[in-house]
């Protein structure tokens, strides 16, 4: 049974989004290791918006929670933010789960 063209396009867009998400999770992990707090805050904001637009509300909520753990302003990479680390580890775990559920493989 073929999907109507709109559903087919939506399915392809969702698949591409998930494939890009597989790459984004690597960047989030790298930024977390490097304590690149400002970049993590920006990434979480973008992720919240994009996940929400594709209907991944749980992921959007986790991204928002993670971003909210990082205060605004310039932060030294030397600064340790344990709450942020935990929130972003939970976020990356949720991304991994979503990718697995949708059979997106990561290298």
PDB file of C-alpha atoms in Angstrom:
ATOM      1  CA  UNK A   1       0.000   0.000   0.000  1.00  0.00           C
ATOM      2  CA  UNK A   2       1.410   3.341  -1.014  1.00  0.00           C
ATOM      3  CA  UNK A   3       1.322   6.366   1.219  1.00  0.00           C
ATOM      4  CA  UNK A   4      -0.236   9.579  -0.037  1.00  0.00           C
ATOM      5  CA  UNK A   5       2.477  11.902  -1.346  1.00  0.00           C
ATOM      6  CA  UNK A   6       2.240  14.236   1.676  1.00  0.00           C
ATOM      7  CA  UNK A   7       2.795  11.384   4.120  1.00  0.00           C
ATOM      8  CA  UNK A   8       5.635  10.031   2.003  1.00  0.00           C
ATOM      9  CA  UNK A   9       7.348  13.435   1.988  1.00  0.00           C
ATOM     10  CA  UNK A  10       6.839  13.792   5.749  1.00  0.00           C
ATOM     11  CA  UNK A  11       8.283  10.324   6.346  1.00  0.00           C
ATOM     12  CA  UNK A  12      11.360  11.167   4.250  1.00  0.00           C
ATOM     13  CA  UNK A  13      11.865  14.490   6.038  1.00  0.00           C
ATOM     14  CA  UNK A  14      11.549  12.788   9.413  1.00  0.00           C
ATOM     15  CA  UNK A  15      14.071  10.127   8.374  1.00  0.00           C
ATOM     16  CA  UNK A  16      16.556  12.792   7.226  1.00  0.00           C
ATOM     17  CA  UNK A  17      16.077  14.676  10.469  1.00  0.00           C
ATOM     18  CA  UNK A  18      16.841  11.537  12.470  1.00  0.00           C
ATOM     19  CA  UNK A  19      19.923  10.842  10.358  1.00  0.00           C
ATOM     20  CA  UNK A  20      21.194  14.372  11.039  1.00  0.00           C
ATOM     21  CA  UNK A  21      20.353  13.873  14.710  1.00  0.00           C
ATOM     22  CA  UNK A  22      22.773  10.928  14.742  1.00  0.00           C
ATOM     23  CA  UNK A  23      25.528  13.367  13.782  1.00  0.00           C
ATOM     24  CA  UNK A  24      24.320  16.067  16.169  1.00  0.00           C
ATOM     25  CA  UNK A  25      24.520  13.732  19.172  1.00  0.00           C
ATOM     26  CA  UNK A  26      28.237  13.264  18.459  1.00  0.00           C
ATOM     27  CA  UNK A  27      28.733  17.023  18.528  1.00  0.00           C
ATOM     28  CA  UNK A  28      26.786  17.347  21.771  1.00  0.00           C
ATOM     29  CA  UNK A  29      28.967  14.671  23.382  1.00  0.00           C
ATOM     30  CA  UNK A  30      32.147  16.345  22.152  1.00  0.00           C
ATOM     31  CA  UNK A  31      30.996  19.746  23.417  1.00  0.00           C
ATOM     32  CA  UNK A  32      30.111  18.165  26.747  1.00  0.00           C
ATOM     33  CA  UNK A  33      33.589  16.654  27.085  1.00  0.00           C
ATOM     34  CA  UNK A  34      35.139  20.003  26.168  1.00  0.00           C
ATOM     35  CA  UNK A  35      32.762  21.875  28.514  1.00  0.00           C
ATOM     36  CA  UNK A  36      31.695  24.083  25.650  1.00  0.00           C
ATOM     37  CA  UNK A  37      28.724  25.366  27.639  1.00  0.00           C
ATOM     38  CA  UNK A  38      27.676  28.183  25.332  1.00  0.00           C
ATOM     39  CA  UNK A  39      27.587  25.891  22.313  1.00  0.00           C
ATOM     40  CA  UNK A  40      25.616  23.304  24.292  1.00  0.00           C
ATOM     41  CA  UNK A  41      23.086  25.956  25.238  1.00  0.00           C
ATOM     42  CA  UNK A  42      22.700  26.955  21.589  1.00  0.00           C
ATOM     43  CA  UNK A  43      22.448  23.324  20.430  1.00  0.00           C
ATOM     44  CA  UNK A  44      19.815  22.537  23.039  1.00  0.00           C
ATOM     45  CA  UNK A  45      17.731  25.508  21.883  1.00  0.00           C
ATOM     46  CA  UNK A  46      17.909  24.414  18.227  1.00  0.00           C
ATOM     47  CA  UNK A  47      17.214  20.817  19.162  1.00  0.00           C
ATOM     48  CA  UNK A  48      14.178  21.796  21.221  1.00  0.00           C
ATOM     49  CA  UNK A  49      12.671  23.664  18.287  1.00  0.00           C
ATOM     50  CA  UNK A  50      13.414  21.040  15.655  1.00  0.00           C
ATOM     51  CA  UNK A  51      12.372  18.052  17.782  1.00  0.00           C
ATOM     52  CA  UNK A  52       9.095  19.761  18.581  1.00  0.00           C
ATOM     53  CA  UNK A  53       8.387  20.495  14.918  1.00  0.00           C
ATOM     54  CA  UNK A  54       8.860  16.799  14.065  1.00  0.00           C
ATOM     55  CA  UNK A  55       6.589  15.684  16.880  1.00  0.00           C
ATOM     56  CA  UNK A  56       9.268  14.466  19.293  1.00  0.00           C
ATOM     57  CA  UNK A  57       7.890  16.321  22.295  1.00  0.00           C
ATOM     58  CA  UNK A  58       9.761  14.249  24.904  1.00  0.00           C
ATOM     59  CA  UNK A  59      13.060  15.000  23.197  1.00  0.00           C
ATOM     60  CA  UNK A  60      12.101  18.683  22.906  1.00  0.00           C
ATOM     61  CA  UNK A  61      11.358  18.798  26.637  1.00  0.00           C
ATOM     62  CA  UNK A  62      14.657  17.133  27.515  1.00  0.00           C
ATOM     63  CA  UNK A  63      16.544  19.566  25.284  1.00  0.00           C
ATOM     64  CA  UNK A  64      14.823  22.491  26.965  1.00  0.00           C
ATOM     65  CA  UNK A  65      15.615  21.115  30.430  1.00  0.00           C
ATOM     66  CA  UNK A  66      19.257  20.584  29.473  1.00  0.00           C
ATOM     67  CA  UNK A  67      19.587  24.086  28.047  1.00  0.00           C
ATOM     68  CA  UNK A  68      18.060  25.589  31.165  1.00  0.00           C
ATOM     69  CA  UNK A  69      20.845  24.105  33.303  1.00  0.00           C
ATOM     70  CA  UNK A  70      23.378  26.417  31.666  1.00  0.00           C
ATOM     71  CA  UNK A  71      23.282  30.014  32.861  1.00  0.00           C
ATOM     72  CA  UNK A  72      23.353  32.776  30.280  1.00  0.00           C
ATOM     73  CA  UNK A  73      26.514  34.771  29.847  1.00  0.00           C
ATOM     74  CA  UNK A  74      30.109  33.864  29.257  1.00  0.00           C
ATOM     75  CA  UNK A  75      31.191  30.748  31.063  1.00  0.00           C
ATOM     76  CA  UNK A  76      34.703  29.472  31.343  1.00  0.00           C
ATOM     77  CA  UNK A  77      35.258  26.028  29.890  1.00  0.00           C
ATOM     78  CA  UNK A  78      37.017  25.265  33.146  1.00  0.00           C
ATOM     79  CA  UNK A  79      33.759  25.713  35.037  1.00  0.00           C
ATOM     80  CA  UNK A  80      32.133  22.447  36.021  1.00  0.00           C
ATOM     81  CA  UNK A  81      28.346  22.312  35.859  1.00  0.00           C
ATOM     82  CA  UNK A  82      27.332  18.906  37.270  1.00  0.00           C
ATOM     83  CA  UNK A  83      23.611  19.535  36.721  1.00  0.00           C
ATOM     84  CA  UNK A  84      24.250  20.387  33.080  1.00  0.00           C
ATOM     85  CA  UNK A  85      26.401  17.319  32.589  1.00  0.00           C
ATOM     86  CA  UNK A  86      23.654  15.051  33.935  1.00  0.00           C
ATOM     87  CA  UNK A  87      20.941  16.786  31.891  1.00  0.00           C
ATOM     88  CA  UNK A  88      22.944  16.530  28.664  1.00  0.00           C
ATOM     89  CA  UNK A  89      23.826  12.899  29.341  1.00  0.00           C
ATOM     90  CA  UNK A  90      20.094  12.235  29.757  1.00  0.00           C
ATOM     91  CA  UNK A  91      19.439  14.125  26.528  1.00  0.00           C
ATOM     92  CA  UNK A  92      21.993  12.135  24.544  1.00  0.00           C
ATOM     93  CA  UNK A  93      20.597   8.913  25.990  1.00  0.00           C
ATOM     94  CA  UNK A  94      17.104   9.925  24.842  1.00  0.00           C
ATOM     95  CA  UNK A  95      18.497  10.675  21.369  1.00  0.00           C
ATOM     96  CA  UNK A  96      20.146   7.244  21.272  1.00  0.00           C
ATOM     97  CA  UNK A  97      16.839   5.616  22.244  1.00  0.00           C
ATOM     98  CA  UNK A  98      14.965   7.538  19.554  1.00  0.00           C
ATOM     99  CA  UNK A  99      17.504   6.594  16.898  1.00  0.00           C
ATOM    100  CA  UNK A 100      17.354   2.933  17.919  1.00  0.00           C
ATOM    101  CA  UNK A 101      13.536   2.952  17.872  1.00  0.00           C
ATOM    102  CA  UNK A 102      13.650   4.309  14.315  1.00  0.00           C
ATOM    103  CA  UNK A 103      16.431   1.985  13.128  1.00  0.00           C
ATOM    104  CA  UNK A 104      18.915   4.789  12.536  1.00  0.00           C
ATOM    105  CA  UNK A 105      22.413   3.440  12.842  1.00  0.00           C
ATOM    106  CA  UNK A 106      25.319   5.448  14.152  1.00  0.00           C
ATOM    107  CA  UNK A 107      28.943   4.924  13.262  1.00  0.00           C
TER     108      UNK A 107
END
